[in-house]
mmCIF file of C-alpha atoms in Angstrom:
data_model
loop_
_atom_site.group_PDB
_atom_site.id
_atom_site.type_symbol
_atom_site.label_atom_id
_atom_site.label_comp_id
_atom_site.label_asym_id
_atom_site.label_seq_id
_atom_site.Cartn_x
_atom_site.Cartn_y
_atom_site.Cartn_z
ATOM 1 C CA MET A 1 0.000 0.000 0.000
ATOM 2 C CA SER A 2 2.950 2.301 -0.577
ATOM 3 C CA PRO A 3 2.423 5.670 -2.283
ATOM 4 C CA THR A 4 4.551 6.864 -5.173
ATOM 5 C CA ALA A 5 8.195 7.446 -4.398
ATOM 6 C CA ASN A 6 8.053 11.225 -4.657
ATOM 7 C CA SER A 7 5.118 11.576 -2.243
ATOM 8 C CA ARG A 8 5.558 12.893 1.250
ATOM 9 C CA THR A 9 3.987 10.192 3.391
ATOM 10 C CA GLU A 10 3.592 12.270 6.505
ATOM 11 C CA VAL A 11 2.234 15.818 6.474
ATOM 12 C CA ALA A 12 1.361 16.318 10.095
ATOM 13 C CA ASN A 13 3.090 15.608 13.349
ATOM 14 C CA ALA A 14 2.249 15.251 16.982
ATOM 15 C CA SER A 15 2.740 18.975 17.551
ATOM 16 C CA TYR A 16 -0.738 19.820 16.272
ATOM 17 C CA SER A 17 -4.161 18.266 15.869
ATOM 18 C CA ALA A 18 -4.454 16.217 12.691
ATOM 19 C CA ALA A 19 -8.244 16.522 12.826
ATOM 20 C CA ASN A 20 -8.080 20.325 13.012
ATOM 21 C CA PHE A 21 -5.470 20.352 10.248
ATOM 22 C CA ALA A 22 -7.722 18.182 8.072
ATOM 23 C CA SER A 23 -10.710 20.435 8.709
ATOM 24 C CA VAL A 24 -8.714 23.543 7.773
ATOM 25 C CA PHE A 25 -7.552 21.967 4.531
ATOM 26 C CA ALA A 26 -11.065 20.760 3.688
ATOM 27 C CA VAL A 27 -12.498 24.257 4.188
ATOM 28 C CA LEU A 28 -9.754 25.892 2.118
ATOM 29 C CA SER A 29 -10.047 23.450 -0.785
ATOM 30 C CA THR A 30 -13.852 23.330 -0.751
ATOM 31 C CA PHE A 31 -14.543 27.048 -0.477
ATOM 32 C CA ASN A 32 -11.583 28.421 -2.453
ATOM 33 C CA SER A 33 -13.966 30.713 -4.328
ATOM 34 C CA VAL A 34 -14.627 32.470 -1.015
ATOM 35 C CA ILE A 35 -11.304 32.048 0.816
ATOM 36 C CA TYR A 36 -8.727 33.207 -1.685
ATOM 37 C CA THR A 37 -5.646 31.010 -1.346
ATOM 38 C CA SER A 38 -3.371 29.077 -3.700
ATOM 39 C CA ILE A 39 -3.150 26.031 -1.417
ATOM 40 C CA THR A 40 -4.291 22.890 -3.252
ATOM 41 C CA GLU A 41 -2.580 20.038 -1.403
ATOM 42 C CA PRO A 42 -2.214 19.057 2.286
ATOM 43 C CA GLU A 43 1.566 19.207 1.937
ATOM 44 C CA GLU A 44 1.325 22.861 0.934
ATOM 45 C CA LEU A 45 -0.765 23.686 3.996
ATOM 46 C CA ASP A 46 1.723 21.856 6.192
ATOM 47 C CA ASP A 47 4.572 23.901 4.718
ATOM 48 C CA VAL A 48 2.645 27.103 5.416
ATOM 49 C CA VAL A 49 1.844 26.369 9.058
ATOM 50 C CA GLN A 50 5.418 25.200 9.600
ATOM 51 C CA CYS A 51 6.714 28.410 7.924
ATOM 52 C CA THR A 52 9.036 26.262 5.830
ATOM 53 C CA GLU A 53 9.691 29.131 3.424
ATOM 54 C CA GLY A 54 9.255 31.926 5.952
ATOM 55 C CA PRO A 55 6.168 33.466 7.591
ATOM 56 C CA GLN A 56 4.773 35.480 4.656
ATOM 57 C CA LYS A 57 2.477 32.736 3.312
ATOM 58 C CA LEU A 58 1.159 32.072 6.825
ATOM 59 C CA ARG A 59 0.391 35.764 7.259
ATOM 60 C CA GLU A 60 -1.455 35.861 3.924
ATOM 61 C CA LEU A 61 -3.426 32.712 4.727
ATOM 62 C CA ALA A 62 -4.443 33.943 8.176
ATOM 63 C CA LEU A 63 -5.689 37.240 6.735
ATOM 64 C CA ALA A 64 -7.607 35.440 3.972
ATOM 65 C CA VAL A 65 -9.393 33.166 6.456
ATOM 66 C CA LEU A 66 -10.067 36.099 8.785
ATOM 67 C CA ALA A 67 -11.644 37.988 5.873
ATOM 68 C CA ALA A 68 -13.967 35.031 5.243
ATOM 69 C CA ALA A 69 -14.779 34.693 8.947
ATOM 70 C CA THR A 70 -15.923 38.318 9.060
ATOM 71 C CA GLY A 71 -17.963 38.025 5.863
ATOM 72 C CA ARG A 72 -15.784 40.398 3.883
ATOM 73 C CA LYS A 73 -16.976 40.485 0.250
ATOM 74 C CA SER A 74 -14.125 42.460 -1.269
ATOM 75 C CA LYS A 75 -11.364 40.491 -2.987
ATOM 76 C CA ALA A 76 -8.844 43.053 -1.809
ATOM 77 C CA PRO A 77 -6.731 41.396 0.915
ATOM 78 C CA LEU A 78 -6.812 42.568 4.515
ATOM 79 C CA SER A 79 -3.703 44.126 6.015
ATOM 80 C CA ALA A 80 -2.065 43.429 9.358
ATOM 81 C CA VAL A 81 -3.621 46.548 10.900
ATOM 82 C CA HIS A 82 -7.079 44.928 10.641
ATOM 83 C CA TRP A 83 -6.037 41.844 12.612
ATOM 84 C CA PRO A 84 -6.603 42.965 16.262
ATOM 85 C CA LYS A 85 -10.049 44.490 15.768
ATOM 86 C CA LEU A 86 -11.469 41.767 13.519
ATOM 87 C CA CYS A 87 -10.080 38.933 15.660
ATOM 88 C CA SER A 88 -11.771 40.451 18.696
ATOM 89 C CA GLU A 89 -15.050 40.683 16.798
ATOM 90 C CA VAL A 90 -14.909 37.039 15.723
ATOM 91 C CA ALA A 91 -13.919 35.911 19.218
ATOM 92 C CA GLY A 92 -16.964 37.633 20.704
ATOM 93 C CA SER A 93 -19.338 35.355 18.772
ATOM 94 C CA THR A 94 -17.298 32.146 18.919
ATOM 95 C CA VAL A 95 -16.183 31.852 22.529
ATOM 96 C CA PHE A 96 -17.584 28.328 22.692
ATOM 97 C CA ILE A 97 -15.155 27.234 19.956
ATOM 98 C CA LEU A 98 -12.148 28.885 21.547
ATOM 99 C CA LYS A 99 -12.710 27.091 24.850
ATOM 100 C CA SER A 100 -11.741 23.756 23.274
ATOM 101 C CA LEU A 101 -8.642 25.093 21.510
ATOM 102 C CA GLN A 102 -5.154 26.156 22.500
ATOM 103 C CA VAL A 103 -5.536 29.806 21.531
ATOM 104 C CA PRO A 104 -4.017 32.347 23.945
ATOM 105 C CA GLU A 105 -5.563 35.816 24.137
ATOM 106 C CA SER A 106 -2.305 37.361 22.946
ATOM 107 C CA VAL A 107 -2.987 35.972 19.451
ATOM 108 C CA ALA A 108 -5.433 38.824 18.875
ATOM 109 C CA ASP A 109 -2.865 41.494 19.767
ATOM 110 C CA SER A 110 -1.280 41.520 16.324
ATOM 111 C CA LEU A 111 -0.638 39.370 13.277
ATOM 112 C CA ASP A 112 2.996 39.103 14.351
ATOM 113 C CA ALA A 113 1.866 37.710 17.708
ATOM 114 C CA PHE A 114 -0.034 34.982 15.852
ATOM 115 C CA VAL A 115 2.916 34.106 13.601
ATOM 116 C CA GLU A 116 5.239 33.832 16.614
ATOM 117 C CA GLN A 117 3.098 31.053 18.125
ATOM 118 C CA ASN A 118 4.000 27.373 17.814
ATOM 119 C CA THR A 119 2.409 25.175 15.139
ATOM 120 C CA THR A 120 -0.270 23.850 17.512
ATOM 121 C CA VAL A 121 -1.597 27.357 18.104
ATOM 122 C CA ARG A 122 -1.299 28.309 14.443
ATOM 123 C CA VAL A 123 -3.405 25.339 13.327
ATOM 124 C CA ASP A 124 -5.937 25.923 16.108
ATOM 125 C CA VAL A 125 -6.289 29.605 15.172
ATOM 126 C CA LEU A 126 -6.844 28.713 11.511
ATOM 127 C CA TYR A 127 -9.350 26.059 12.571
ATOM 128 C CA TRP A 128 -11.182 28.589 14.758
ATOM 129 C CA LEU A 129 -11.398 31.119 11.919
ATOM 130 C CA CYS A 130 -12.534 28.435 9.453
ATOM 131 C CA GLU A 131 -15.305 27.370 11.837
ATOM 132 C CA ALA A 132 -16.377 30.996 12.180
ATOM 133 C CA ALA A 133 -16.475 31.317 8.391
ATOM 134 C CA LEU A 134 -18.629 28.189 8.100
ATOM 135 C CA MET A 135 -21.096 29.635 10.589
ATOM 136 C CA ASP A 136 -21.323 33.258 9.496
ATOM 137 C CA ASN A 137 -20.112 33.709 5.919
ATOM 138 C CA ALA A 138 -23.138 34.197 3.656
ATOM 139 C CA ALA A 139 -21.400 32.963 0.500
ATOM 140 C CA ILE A 140 -20.307 29.738 2.195
ATOM 141 C CA LYS A 141 -23.785 29.188 3.611
ATOM 142 C CA GLU A 142 -25.230 29.598 0.122
ATOM 143 C CA MET A 143 -22.844 26.994 -1.277
ATOM 144 C CA VAL A 144 -23.682 24.537 1.503
ATOM 145 C CA ASP A 145 -27.435 25.063 1.072
ATOM 146 C CA ARG A 146 -27.174 24.644 -2.696
ATOM 147 C CA GLU A 147 -25.296 21.388 -2.260
ATOM 148 C CA ALA A 148 -27.757 20.134 0.347
ATOM 149 C CA ASN A 149 -30.627 20.748 -2.030
ATOM 150 C CA LYS A 150 -29.072 18.389 -4.554
ATOM 151 C CA MET A 151 -29.570 15.564 -2.036
ATOM 152 C CA ARG A 152 -26.170 14.070 -2.754
ATOM 153 C CA LYS A 153 -24.719 11.409 -0.507
ATOM 154 C CA PRO A 154 -21.826 13.090 1.328
ATOM 155 C CA THR A 155 -19.711 9.927 1.343
ATOM 156 C CA LEU A 156 -19.542 9.509 -2.423
ATOM 157 C CA ALA A 157 -16.739 10.938 -4.523
ATOM 158 C CA SER A 158 -18.737 13.047 -6.935
ATOM 159 C CA THR A 159 -17.292 13.837 -10.341
ATOM 160 C CA ALA A 160 -18.931 17.266 -10.412
ATOM 161 C CA ASN A 161 -16.596 20.228 -10.112
ATOM 162 C CA ASP A 162 -18.783 21.899 -7.496
ATOM 163 C CA SER A 163 -18.980 18.908 -5.161
ATOM 164 C CA LEU A 164 -18.116 19.683 -1.571
ATOM 165 C CA VAL A 165 -15.220 17.834 -0.006
ATOM 166 C CA ARG A 166 -16.136 16.191 3.278
ATOM 167 C CA LEU A 167 -15.399 18.171 6.418
ATOM 168 C CA GLN A 168 -15.484 14.989 8.493
ATOM 169 C CA PRO A 169 -13.396 11.807 8.214
ATOM 170 C CA PHE A 170 -14.111 9.636 5.189
ATOM 171 C CA ALA A 171 -14.238 6.644 7.510
ATOM 172 C CA GLU A 172 -13.238 5.621 11.019
ATOM 173 C CA ILE A 173 -12.379 1.998 11.648
ATOM 174 C CA SER A 174 -11.040 0.597 14.887
ATOM 175 C CA LYS A 175 -8.042 2.746 15.830
ATOM 176 C CA GLN A 176 -7.672 4.437 12.454
ATOM 177 C CA ARG A 177 -9.362 7.469 10.922
ATOM 178 C CA TYR A 178 -9.363 7.910 7.143
ATOM 179 C CA TRP A 179 -9.355 11.336 5.444
ATOM 180 C CA LEU A 180 -10.121 11.890 1.759
ATOM 181 C CA PHE A 181 -8.778 15.085 0.189
ATOM 182 C CA GLY A 182 -8.712 16.532 -3.278
ATOM 183 C CA ASN A 183 -10.771 18.411 -5.833
ATOM 184 C CA LYS A 184 -9.954 16.969 -9.256
ATOM 185 C CA THR A 185 -7.605 14.529 -7.547
ATOM 186 C CA ARG A 186 -8.082 12.185 -4.607
ATOM 187 C CA GLN A 187 -5.648 11.448 -1.778
ATOM 188 C CA LEU A 188 -6.474 9.010 0.998
ATOM 189 C CA TYR A 189 -4.735 9.641 4.326
ATOM 190 C CA VAL A 190 -4.939 7.610 7.504
ATOM 191 C CA GLU A 191 -4.603 9.002 11.023
ATOM 192 C CA GLY A 192 -3.703 6.604 13.785
ATOM 193 C CA LEU A 193 -5.721 7.080 16.970
ATOM 194 C CA SER A 194 -3.329 5.304 19.306
ATOM 195 C CA GLN A 195 -1.271 7.372 21.729
ATOM 196 C CA ARG A 196 1.897 6.935 19.660
ATOM 197 C CA ALA A 197 0.329 7.556 16.227
ATOM 198 C CA ARG A 198 -2.140 10.305 17.167
ATOM 199 C CA GLY A 199 -1.667 13.502 15.229
ATOM 200 C CA LYS A 200 0.018 11.954 12.177
ATOM 201 C CA LEU A 201 -1.448 11.768 8.680
ATOM 202 C CA GLU A 202 0.048 9.090 6.453
ATOM 203 C CA LEU A 203 -0.632 9.053 2.712
ATOM 204 C CA LEU A 204 -2.073 5.678 1.686
ATOM 205 C CA ALA A 205 -3.146 6.216 -1.915
ATOM 206 C CA GLN A 206 -3.404 8.808 -4.651
ATOM 207 C CA THR A 207 -3.415 6.802 -7.912
ATOM 208 C CA PRO A 208 -5.988 4.231 -9.118
ATOM 209 C CA GLU A 209 -3.444 1.443 -8.584
ATOM 210 C CA GLU A 210 -2.719 2.565 -5.010
ATOM 211 C CA PHE A 211 -6.430 2.875 -4.198
ATOM 212 C CA GLN A 212 -7.033 -0.584 -5.644
ATOM 213 C CA GLY A 213 -4.196 -1.969 -3.527
ATOM 214 C CA ALA A 214 -5.575 -0.296 -0.403
ATOM 215 C CA ALA A 215 -9.014 -1.719 -1.174
ATOM 216 C CA GLU A 216 -7.615 -5.236 -1.544
ATOM 217 C CA GLU A 217 -5.894 -5.031 1.844
ATOM 218 C CA LEU A 218 -9.089 -3.729 3.463
ATOM 219 C CA GLN A 219 -11.164 -6.419 1.732
ATOM 220 C CA ALA A 220 -8.905 -9.108 3.181
ATOM 221 C CA GLN A 221 -9.796 -8.125 6.747
ATOM 222 C CA ARG A 222 -12.474 -10.041 8.612
ATOM 223 C CA ASN A 223 -14.664 -7.219 9.900
ATOM 224 C CA HIS A 224 -17.476 -5.683 7.895
ATOM 225 C CA ALA A 225 -16.350 -2.031 8.201
ATOM 226 C CA PRO A 226 -13.044 -2.447 6.288
ATOM 227 C CA LYS A 227 -14.849 -4.382 3.571
ATOM 228 C CA GLU A 228 -17.418 -1.600 3.261
ATOM 229 C CA LEU A 229 -14.662 1.003 2.914
ATOM 230 C CA ALA A 230 -12.936 -1.185 0.294
ATOM 231 C CA GLU A 231 -16.166 -1.283 -1.692
ATOM 232 C CA ARG A 232 -16.472 2.510 -1.610
ATOM 233 C CA LEU A 233 -12.883 2.873 -2.827
ATOM 234 C CA THR A 234 -13.305 0.478 -5.757
ATOM 235 C CA GLU A 235 -16.791 1.646 -6.792
ATOM 236 C CA ASP A 236 -16.436 5.415 -6.273
ATOM 237 C CA ILE A 237 -12.826 6.573 -6.056
ATOM 238 C CA VAL A 238 -11.047 4.349 -8.589
ATOM 239 C CA PRO A 239 -13.518 5.035 -11.455
ATOM 240 C CA TYR A 240 -13.400 8.756 -10.679
ATOM 241 C CA LEU A 241 -9.595 8.838 -10.836
ATOM 242 C CA GLU A 242 -9.539 6.810 -14.044
ATOM 243 C CA THR A 243 -11.950 9.297 -15.617
ATOM 244 C CA GLN A 244 -9.778 12.223 -14.507
ATOM 245 C CA ILE A 245 -6.673 10.553 -15.964
ATOM 246 C CA LYS A 246 -8.409 10.071 -19.322
ATOM 247 C CA LYS A 247 -9.461 13.725 -19.317
ATOM 248 C CA ARG A 248 -5.914 14.818 -18.544
ATOM 249 C CA GLU A 249 -4.507 12.585 -21.298
ATOM 250 C CA ARG A 250 -6.950 14.083 -23.816
ATOM 251 C CA VAL A 251 -5.843 17.579 -22.830
ATOM 252 C CA GLU A 252 -2.175 16.599 -23.091
ATOM 253 C CA ARG A 253 -2.706 15.086 -26.564
ATOM 254 C CA ALA A 254 -4.503 18.243 -27.687
ATOM 255 C CA LEU A 255 -1.622 20.381 -26.405
ATOM 256 C CA GLN A 256 0.888 18.159 -28.183
ATOM 257 C CA ARG A 257 -1.022 18.481 -31.461
ATOM 258 C CA GLN A 258 -1.161 22.245 -30.992
ATOM 259 C CA ALA A 259 2.562 22.421 -30.264
ATOM 260 C CA LEU A 260 3.327 20.262 -33.338
ATOM 261 C CA ALA A 261 1.161 22.473 -35.537
ATOM 262 C CA LEU A 262 2.958 25.586 -34.311
ATOM 263 C CA ALA A 263 6.324 23.933 -34.884
ATOM 264 C CA ASN A 264 5.358 23.025 -38.467
ATOM 265 C CA VAL A 265 4.297 26.619 -39.131
ATOM 266 C CA HIS A 266 7.640 27.844 -37.775
ATOM 267 C CA ILE A 267 9.567 25.390 -39.970
ATOM 268 C CA TYR A 268 7.576 26.437 -43.044
ATOM 269 C CA GLU A 269 8.177 30.111 -42.373
ATOM 270 C CA THR A 270 11.881 29.462 -41.824
ATOM 271 C CA ARG A 271 12.249 27.534 -45.092
ATOM 272 C CA THR A 272 10.400 30.131 -47.171
ATOM 273 C CA ARG A 273 12.050 33.188 -45.639
ATOM 274 C CA LYS A 274 14.952 34.860 -47.470
ATOM 275 C CA ARG A 275 18.218 33.729 -45.937
ATOM 276 C CA GLN A 276 21.592 35.417 -45.665
ATOM 277 C CA ARG A 277 24.849 33.838 -46.756
ATOM 278 C CA VAL A 278 28.111 35.380 -45.559
ATOM 279 C CA ASN A 279 31.145 35.546 -47.826
ATOM 280 C CA TYR A 280 34.022 35.248 -45.372
ATOM 281 C CA THR A 281 36.607 36.260 -48.013
ATOM 282 C CA ASP A 282 35.520 39.887 -47.988
ATOM 283 C CA ASP A 283 34.936 42.224 -45.072
ATOM 284 C CA GLY A 284 33.590 45.027 -47.202
ATOM 285 C CA PRO A 285 30.027 46.292 -47.582
ATOM 286 C CA ASP A 286 29.350 43.857 -50.435
ATOM 287 C CA ALA A 287 30.236 40.796 -48.389
ATOM 288 C CA LEU A 288 26.584 39.679 -48.098
ATOM 289 C CA ASP A 289 24.996 37.720 -50.907
ATOM 290 C CA TYR A 290 21.260 37.014 -50.887
ATOM 291 C CA TYR A 291 19.514 34.095 -52.523
ATOM 292 C CA ASN A 292 16.047 32.539 -52.462
#
């Protein structure tokens, strides 16, 4: 059940809540038309909260989520000066969420104070703001209501572009919790619930072959729950990924044909254009001789 060699198999660590991390990523990827961010993969979110490339991306993400939590409609980004006042406003209506999180009051003092916190606090603050956005942002509410009206089963991997990614685990079996991420892709992560494994997300599958392998291992178990999850993987996820691969291959073939056509035009123009021949025996003004 090993993922591809270039995949990072662990995106979270025991320093922060994997469940809160998963919820943050689900909100960002599902409502990216409301929360303006370039994050598309869990690994990217992990890099941001860890400040792998410096704090700037974390600052931008925090302001984007804060804008959504306050219902801001403008696409213009917030600045750091807005942070104290707006954080205080959100906190006033979401005290019940903050009580269960590790969010010190000093976080609201300034954006710098937030960035200086450890990764546990950073993830919890982003989770808090995402929850506030889910509750109070009108655009997000409209998307959720529209999806609910379609009466779709939330556990199925829909092929529609506007399908909402689950904000809860894809499955929970024994001492393992499974998370399914992705928009036009699918990645299956598992979170161990034992004391040693808690807080770690391990990538199990992201290609049709890997999902099929994961399903076969689950199908081989005796209990009903793993078999049920295996059935969902083979009937919903694998066909979806195969369809996406075919779409991508069609696009790639079309791009190749377009590139070949452009290359042929360039070759034709080059062959029919007047060319210069240099006579190296003369350095004078008549050294160039033209021919068709």
